[in-house]
mmCIF file of C-alpha atoms in Angstrom:
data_model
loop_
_atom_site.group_PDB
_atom_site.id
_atom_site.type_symbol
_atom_site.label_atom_id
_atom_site.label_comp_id
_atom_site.label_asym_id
_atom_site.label_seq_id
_atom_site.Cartn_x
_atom_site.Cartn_y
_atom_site.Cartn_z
ATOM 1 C CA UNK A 1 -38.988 1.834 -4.035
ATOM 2 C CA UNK A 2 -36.391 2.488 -1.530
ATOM 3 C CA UNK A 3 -33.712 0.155 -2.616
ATOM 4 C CA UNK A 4 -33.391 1.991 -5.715
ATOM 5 C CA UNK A 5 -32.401 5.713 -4.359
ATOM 6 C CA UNK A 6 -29.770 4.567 -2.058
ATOM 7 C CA UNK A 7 -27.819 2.599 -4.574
ATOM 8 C CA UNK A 8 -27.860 5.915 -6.422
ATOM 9 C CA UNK A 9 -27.150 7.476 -3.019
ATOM 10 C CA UNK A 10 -24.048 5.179 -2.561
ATOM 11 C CA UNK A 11 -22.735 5.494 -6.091
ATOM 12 C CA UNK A 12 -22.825 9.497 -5.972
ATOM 13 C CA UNK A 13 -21.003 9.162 -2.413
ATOM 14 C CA UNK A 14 -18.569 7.113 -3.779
ATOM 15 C CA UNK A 15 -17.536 8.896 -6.450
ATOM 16 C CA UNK A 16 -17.136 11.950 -3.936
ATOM 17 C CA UNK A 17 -15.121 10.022 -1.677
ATOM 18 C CA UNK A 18 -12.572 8.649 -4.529
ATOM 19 C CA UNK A 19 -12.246 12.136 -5.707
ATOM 20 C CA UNK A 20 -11.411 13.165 -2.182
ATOM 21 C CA UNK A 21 -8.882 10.298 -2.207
ATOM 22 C CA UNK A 22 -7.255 11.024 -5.522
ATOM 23 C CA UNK A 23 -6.327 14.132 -3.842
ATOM 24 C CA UNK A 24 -5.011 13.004 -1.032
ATOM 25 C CA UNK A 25 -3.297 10.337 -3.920
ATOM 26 C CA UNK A 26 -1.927 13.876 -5.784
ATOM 27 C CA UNK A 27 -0.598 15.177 -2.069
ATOM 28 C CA UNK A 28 1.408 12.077 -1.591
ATOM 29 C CA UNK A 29 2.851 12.224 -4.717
ATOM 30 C CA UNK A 30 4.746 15.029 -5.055
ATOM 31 C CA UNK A 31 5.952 14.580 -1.379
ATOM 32 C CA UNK A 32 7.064 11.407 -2.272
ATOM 33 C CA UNK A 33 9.018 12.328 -5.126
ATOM 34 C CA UNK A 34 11.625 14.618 -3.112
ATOM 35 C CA UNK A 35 12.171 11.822 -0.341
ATOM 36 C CA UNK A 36 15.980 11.116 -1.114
ATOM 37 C CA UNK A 37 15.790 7.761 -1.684
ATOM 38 C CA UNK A 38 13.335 7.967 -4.169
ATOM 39 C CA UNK A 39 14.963 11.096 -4.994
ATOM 40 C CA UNK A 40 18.345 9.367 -6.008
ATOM 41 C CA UNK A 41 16.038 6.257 -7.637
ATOM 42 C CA UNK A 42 14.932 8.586 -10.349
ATOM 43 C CA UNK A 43 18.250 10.849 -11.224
ATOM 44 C CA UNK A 44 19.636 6.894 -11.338
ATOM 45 C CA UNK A 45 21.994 8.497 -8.189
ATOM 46 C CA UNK A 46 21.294 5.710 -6.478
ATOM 47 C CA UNK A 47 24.221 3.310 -4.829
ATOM 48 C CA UNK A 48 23.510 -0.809 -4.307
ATOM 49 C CA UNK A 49 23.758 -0.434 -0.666
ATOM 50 C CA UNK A 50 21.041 1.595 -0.803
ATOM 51 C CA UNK A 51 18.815 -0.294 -2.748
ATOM 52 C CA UNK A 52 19.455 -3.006 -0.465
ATOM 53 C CA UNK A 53 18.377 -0.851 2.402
ATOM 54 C CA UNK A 54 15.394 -0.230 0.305
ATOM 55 C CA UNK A 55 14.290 -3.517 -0.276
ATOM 56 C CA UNK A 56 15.052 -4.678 3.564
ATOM 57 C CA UNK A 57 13.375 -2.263 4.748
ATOM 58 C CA UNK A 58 10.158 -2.369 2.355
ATOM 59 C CA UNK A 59 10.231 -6.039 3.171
ATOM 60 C CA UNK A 60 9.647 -5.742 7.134
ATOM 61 C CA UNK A 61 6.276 -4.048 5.828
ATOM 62 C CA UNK A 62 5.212 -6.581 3.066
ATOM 63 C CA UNK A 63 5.432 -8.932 5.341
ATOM 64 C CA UNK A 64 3.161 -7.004 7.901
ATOM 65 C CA UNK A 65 0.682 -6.248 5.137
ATOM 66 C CA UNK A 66 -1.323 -9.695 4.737
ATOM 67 C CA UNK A 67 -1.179 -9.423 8.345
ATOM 68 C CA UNK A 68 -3.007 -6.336 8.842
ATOM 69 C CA UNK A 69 -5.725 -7.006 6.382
ATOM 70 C CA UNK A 70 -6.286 -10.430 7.752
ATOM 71 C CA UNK A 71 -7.030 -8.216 11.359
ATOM 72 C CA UNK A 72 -9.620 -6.024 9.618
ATOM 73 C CA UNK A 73 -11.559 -9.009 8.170
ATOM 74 C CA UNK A 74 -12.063 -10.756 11.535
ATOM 75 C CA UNK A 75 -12.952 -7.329 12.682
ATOM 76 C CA UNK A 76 -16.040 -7.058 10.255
ATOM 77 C CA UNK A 77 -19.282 -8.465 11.285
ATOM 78 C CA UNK A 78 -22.657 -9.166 9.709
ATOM 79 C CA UNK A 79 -24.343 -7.565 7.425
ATOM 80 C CA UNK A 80 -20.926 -6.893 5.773
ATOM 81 C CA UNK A 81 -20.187 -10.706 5.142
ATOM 82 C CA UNK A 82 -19.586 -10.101 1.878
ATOM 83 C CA UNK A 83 -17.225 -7.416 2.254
ATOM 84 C CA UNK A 84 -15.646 -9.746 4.329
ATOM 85 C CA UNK A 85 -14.544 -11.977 1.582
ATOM 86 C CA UNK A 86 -13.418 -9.301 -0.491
ATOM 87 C CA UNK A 87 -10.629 -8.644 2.423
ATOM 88 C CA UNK A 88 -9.945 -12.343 2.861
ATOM 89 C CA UNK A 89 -9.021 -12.767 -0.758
ATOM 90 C CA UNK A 90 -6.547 -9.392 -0.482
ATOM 91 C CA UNK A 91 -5.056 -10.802 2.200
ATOM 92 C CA UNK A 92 -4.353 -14.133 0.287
ATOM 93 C CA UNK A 93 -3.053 -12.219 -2.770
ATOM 94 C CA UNK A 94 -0.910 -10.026 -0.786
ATOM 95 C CA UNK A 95 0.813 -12.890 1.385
ATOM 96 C CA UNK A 96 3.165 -13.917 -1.028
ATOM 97 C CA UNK A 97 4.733 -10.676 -2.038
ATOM 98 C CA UNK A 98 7.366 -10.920 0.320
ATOM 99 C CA UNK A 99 8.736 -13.811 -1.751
ATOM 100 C CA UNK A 100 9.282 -11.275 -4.479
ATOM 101 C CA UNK A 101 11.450 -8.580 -2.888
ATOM 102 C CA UNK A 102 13.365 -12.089 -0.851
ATOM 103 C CA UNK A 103 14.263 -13.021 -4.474
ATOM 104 C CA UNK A 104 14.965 -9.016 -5.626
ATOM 105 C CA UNK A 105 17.208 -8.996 -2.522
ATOM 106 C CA UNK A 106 19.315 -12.128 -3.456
ATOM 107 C CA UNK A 107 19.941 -10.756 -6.805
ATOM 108 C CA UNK A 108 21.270 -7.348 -5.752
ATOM 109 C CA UNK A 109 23.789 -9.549 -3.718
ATOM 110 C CA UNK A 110 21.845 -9.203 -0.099
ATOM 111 C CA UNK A 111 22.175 -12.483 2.208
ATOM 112 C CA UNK A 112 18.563 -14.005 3.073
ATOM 113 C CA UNK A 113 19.476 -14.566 6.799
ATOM 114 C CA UNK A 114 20.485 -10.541 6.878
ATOM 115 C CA UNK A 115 17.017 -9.466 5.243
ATOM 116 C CA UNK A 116 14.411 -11.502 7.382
ATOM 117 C CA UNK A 117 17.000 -10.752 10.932
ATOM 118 C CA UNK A 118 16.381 -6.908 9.960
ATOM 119 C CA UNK A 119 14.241 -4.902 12.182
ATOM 120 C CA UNK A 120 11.402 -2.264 11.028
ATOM 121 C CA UNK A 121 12.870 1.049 10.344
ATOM 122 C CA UNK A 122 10.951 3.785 12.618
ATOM 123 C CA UNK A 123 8.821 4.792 10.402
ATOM 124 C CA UNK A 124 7.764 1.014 9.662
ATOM 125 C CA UNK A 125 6.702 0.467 13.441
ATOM 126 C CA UNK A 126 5.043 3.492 13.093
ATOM 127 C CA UNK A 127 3.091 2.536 9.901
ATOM 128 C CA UNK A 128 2.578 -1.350 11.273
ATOM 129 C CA UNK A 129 1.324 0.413 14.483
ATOM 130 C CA UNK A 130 -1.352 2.379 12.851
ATOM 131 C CA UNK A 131 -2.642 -0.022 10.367
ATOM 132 C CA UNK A 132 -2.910 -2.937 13.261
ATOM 133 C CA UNK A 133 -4.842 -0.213 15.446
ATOM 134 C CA UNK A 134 -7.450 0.807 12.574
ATOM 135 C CA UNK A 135 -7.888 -3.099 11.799
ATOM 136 C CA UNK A 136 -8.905 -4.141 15.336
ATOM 137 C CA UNK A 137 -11.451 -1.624 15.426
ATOM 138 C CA UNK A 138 -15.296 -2.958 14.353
ATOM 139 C CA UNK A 139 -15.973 -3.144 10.714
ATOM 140 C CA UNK A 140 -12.458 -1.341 10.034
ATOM 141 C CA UNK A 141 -13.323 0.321 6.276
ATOM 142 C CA UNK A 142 -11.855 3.064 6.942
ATOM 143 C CA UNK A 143 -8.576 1.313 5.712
ATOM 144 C CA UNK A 144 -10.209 1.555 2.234
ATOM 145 C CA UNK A 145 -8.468 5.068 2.510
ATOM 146 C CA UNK A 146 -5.276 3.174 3.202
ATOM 147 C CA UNK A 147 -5.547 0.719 0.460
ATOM 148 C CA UNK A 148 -5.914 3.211 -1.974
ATOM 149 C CA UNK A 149 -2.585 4.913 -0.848
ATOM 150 C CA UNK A 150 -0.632 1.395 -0.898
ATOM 151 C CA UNK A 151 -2.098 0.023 -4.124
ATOM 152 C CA UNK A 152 -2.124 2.688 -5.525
ATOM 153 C CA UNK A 153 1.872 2.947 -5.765
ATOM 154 C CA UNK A 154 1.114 -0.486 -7.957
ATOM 155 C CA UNK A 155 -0.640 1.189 -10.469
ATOM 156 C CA UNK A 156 0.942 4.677 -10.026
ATOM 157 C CA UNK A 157 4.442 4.671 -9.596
ATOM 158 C CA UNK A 158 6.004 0.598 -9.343
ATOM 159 C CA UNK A 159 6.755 1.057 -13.081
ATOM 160 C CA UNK A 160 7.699 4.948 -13.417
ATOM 161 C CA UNK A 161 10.517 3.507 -10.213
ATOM 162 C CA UNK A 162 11.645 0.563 -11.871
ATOM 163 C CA UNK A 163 11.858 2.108 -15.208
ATOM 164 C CA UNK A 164 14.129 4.770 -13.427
ATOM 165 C CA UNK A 165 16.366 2.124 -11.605
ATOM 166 C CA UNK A 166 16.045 0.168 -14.706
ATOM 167 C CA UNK A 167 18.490 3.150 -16.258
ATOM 168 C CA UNK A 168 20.771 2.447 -13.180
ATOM 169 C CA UNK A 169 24.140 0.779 -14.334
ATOM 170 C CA UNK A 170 24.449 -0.845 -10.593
ATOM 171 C CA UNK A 171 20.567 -2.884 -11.578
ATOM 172 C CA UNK A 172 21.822 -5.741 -13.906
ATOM 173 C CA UNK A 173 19.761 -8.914 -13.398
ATOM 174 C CA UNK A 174 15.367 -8.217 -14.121
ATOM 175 C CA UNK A 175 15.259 -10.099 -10.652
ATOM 176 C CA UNK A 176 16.297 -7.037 -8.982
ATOM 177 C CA UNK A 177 12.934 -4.987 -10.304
ATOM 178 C CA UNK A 178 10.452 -8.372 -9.840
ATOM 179 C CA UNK A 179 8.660 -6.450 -7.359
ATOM 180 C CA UNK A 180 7.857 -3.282 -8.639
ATOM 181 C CA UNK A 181 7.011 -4.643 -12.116
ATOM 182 C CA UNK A 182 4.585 -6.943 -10.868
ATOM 183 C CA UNK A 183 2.964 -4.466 -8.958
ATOM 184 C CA UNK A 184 2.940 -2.000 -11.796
ATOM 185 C CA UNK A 185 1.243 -4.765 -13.774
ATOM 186 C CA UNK A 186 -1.609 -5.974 -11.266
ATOM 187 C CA UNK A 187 -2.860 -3.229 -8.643
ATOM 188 C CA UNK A 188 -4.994 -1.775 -10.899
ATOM 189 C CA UNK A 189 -7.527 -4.904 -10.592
ATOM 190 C CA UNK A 190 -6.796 -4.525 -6.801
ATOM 191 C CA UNK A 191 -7.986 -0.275 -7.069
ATOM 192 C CA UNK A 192 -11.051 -2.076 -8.862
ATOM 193 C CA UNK A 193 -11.662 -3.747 -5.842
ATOM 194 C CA UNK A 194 -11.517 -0.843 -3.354
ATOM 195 C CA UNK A 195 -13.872 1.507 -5.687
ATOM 196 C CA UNK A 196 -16.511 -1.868 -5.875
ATOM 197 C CA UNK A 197 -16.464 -1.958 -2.249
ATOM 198 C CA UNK A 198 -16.726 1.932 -1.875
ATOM 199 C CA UNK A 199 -20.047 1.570 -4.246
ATOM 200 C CA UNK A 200 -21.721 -0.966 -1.440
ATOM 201 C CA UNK A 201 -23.156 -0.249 1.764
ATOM 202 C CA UNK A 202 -20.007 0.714 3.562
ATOM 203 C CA UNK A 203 -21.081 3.897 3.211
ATOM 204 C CA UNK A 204 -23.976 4.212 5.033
ATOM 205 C CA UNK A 205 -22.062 3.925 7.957
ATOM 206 C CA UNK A 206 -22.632 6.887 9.818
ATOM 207 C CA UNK A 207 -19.067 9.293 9.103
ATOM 208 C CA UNK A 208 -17.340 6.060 7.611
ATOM 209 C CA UNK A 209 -16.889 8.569 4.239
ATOM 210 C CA UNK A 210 -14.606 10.991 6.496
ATOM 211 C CA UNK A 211 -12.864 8.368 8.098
ATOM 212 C CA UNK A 212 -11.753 6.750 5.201
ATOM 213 C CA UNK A 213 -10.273 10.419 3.678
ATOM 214 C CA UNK A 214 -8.721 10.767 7.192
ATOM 215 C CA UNK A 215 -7.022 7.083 7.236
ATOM 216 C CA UNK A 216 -5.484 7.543 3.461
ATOM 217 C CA UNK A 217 -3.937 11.310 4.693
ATOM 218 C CA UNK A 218 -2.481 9.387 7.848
ATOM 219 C CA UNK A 219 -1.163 6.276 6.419
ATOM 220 C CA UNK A 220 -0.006 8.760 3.183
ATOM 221 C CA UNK A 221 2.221 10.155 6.119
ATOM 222 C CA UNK A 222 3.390 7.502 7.859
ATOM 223 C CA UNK A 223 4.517 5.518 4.462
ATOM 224 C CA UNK A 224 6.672 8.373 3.900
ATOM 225 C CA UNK A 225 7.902 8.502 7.408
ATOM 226 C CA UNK A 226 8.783 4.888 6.129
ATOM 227 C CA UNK A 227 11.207 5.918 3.588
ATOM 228 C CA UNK A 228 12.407 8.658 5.191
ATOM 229 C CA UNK A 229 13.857 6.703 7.898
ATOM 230 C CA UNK A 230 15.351 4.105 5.781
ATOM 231 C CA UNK A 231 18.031 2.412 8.009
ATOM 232 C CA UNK A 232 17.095 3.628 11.086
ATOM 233 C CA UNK A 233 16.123 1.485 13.226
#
C-alpha cells in the first residue's frame, strides 16, 4: 500500500526536476554559443593553434572526469548500493575518453609529450575543484545536476561542433573530430542513465531535488569559465 504512492511520488518529482534541468540545459546553451572559441568553431573562423588549445585544454578535464565520479561512488553508502554501481560503470566508460582527444591531438599535428605536460587552464582547476568537493560529500547525487550538463554536450552539441569544424578547411583527417562524434553518438544512453537514477529513491533525500538544480547551474558556469580561459593557465 505504501510502496505504490511513492514510486508515483518519485516519478512526478523527477520529471519536475529534469524539467528544471533542461532549463538550466537551455541557459547554458545560448551562453555557450557566444564563448569565442566556440564562437569561431561554428563561423569555421577557427585557426589550428586554436583547436589545439582546445583539445589540450579539454583533455586536462577528461582526464579528471573518471576521477571525480569514481570519488562520488565511494562516497555513497547503503541503501543506495545500487546507485552505486550505476556510478562505477560511468566511471569505467568515461576512463578511456582521454585516449580519444590524445589521438584527435596527434592528428591536428600536437606532440603527445606537450598535451599530457599541459597544465589545467583556470577555469579547469576551478571546475576539477568543484566537482572533487561535491563528490567527497555523503551520497554526492547532487552531481546528477552536473552530469546532465556534461553529457548532455554528447547528445546536444558534440555533433552540431564537429559538423561546424567539419566545414573548416584547416580539419582534414576524421581523427581530428573522433571525440566529439563519438560523444554525439553515445551520451544519449548515458542521459538514460541519469533520468533512471532520478526516478529511484535519490529523491527522497530531504532537499537532494534543489541541490541537484543548484549543482547543474554551478558546474554550467564553471564549464564555461573552462573555455573561456582557454590557454590560461
Amino acid at each position: 500500500m505504501q510502496t505504490q504512492p511513492r514510486l508515483h511520488s518519485n516519478v512526478t518529482q523527477s520529471q519536475q526536476v529534469l524539467r528544471q534541468l533542461t532549463m538550466v540545459w537551455a541557459d547554458f546553451e545560448s551562453r555557450l554559443l557566444k564563448v569565442p572559441i566556440v564562437a569561431r568553431a561554428m563561423q569555421q573562423q577557427l585557426r589550428l593553434a586554436d583547436y589545439l588549445t582546445l583539445i589540450s585544454d579539454h583533455y586536462q578535464q577528461v582526464v579528471e572526469g573518471s576521477g571525480w565520479i569514481s570519488r562520488a561512488a565511494s562516497s555513497i553508502t547503503a541503501p543506495y548500493l545500487d546507485q552505486r554501481s550505476v556510478f562505477i560503470r560511468h566511471a569505467a566508460t568515461e576512463h578511456l575518453d582521454y585516449q580519444m582527444l590524445e589521438k584527435s591531438y596527434l592528428a591536428s599535428g600536437g606532440q603527445k609529450a606537450e598535451l599530457i605536460g599541459a597544465h589545467k587552464n583556470i577555469g579547469s582547476e576551478a571546475l576539477s575543484a568543484w566537482m572533487y568537493q561535491r563528490a567527497s560529500q555523503p551520497n554526492p547525487f547532487d552531481l546528477l545536476g552536473a552530469m546532465f550538463v556534461i553529457e548532455g554536450l554528447g547528445k546536444r552539441f558534440a555533433q552540431t561542433f564537429a559538423n561546424a569544424l567539419d566545414e573548416n578547411p584547416l580539419i582534414t583527417d576524421p581523427d581530428q573530430l573522433e571525440f566529439y562524434r563519438y560523444h554525439a553518438a553515445h551520451d544519449e544512453d548515458h542521459l538514460q542513465e541519469l533520468e533512471d537514477l532520478l526516478a529511484s529513491s535519490i529523491l527522497d533525500i530531504t532537499g537532494m531535488d534543489e541541490a541537484i538544480v543548484r549543482t547543474a547551474k554551478v558546474t554550467a558556469r564553471l564549464y564555461l569559465l573552462q573555455l573561456e580561459e582557454l590557454g590560461h593557465y
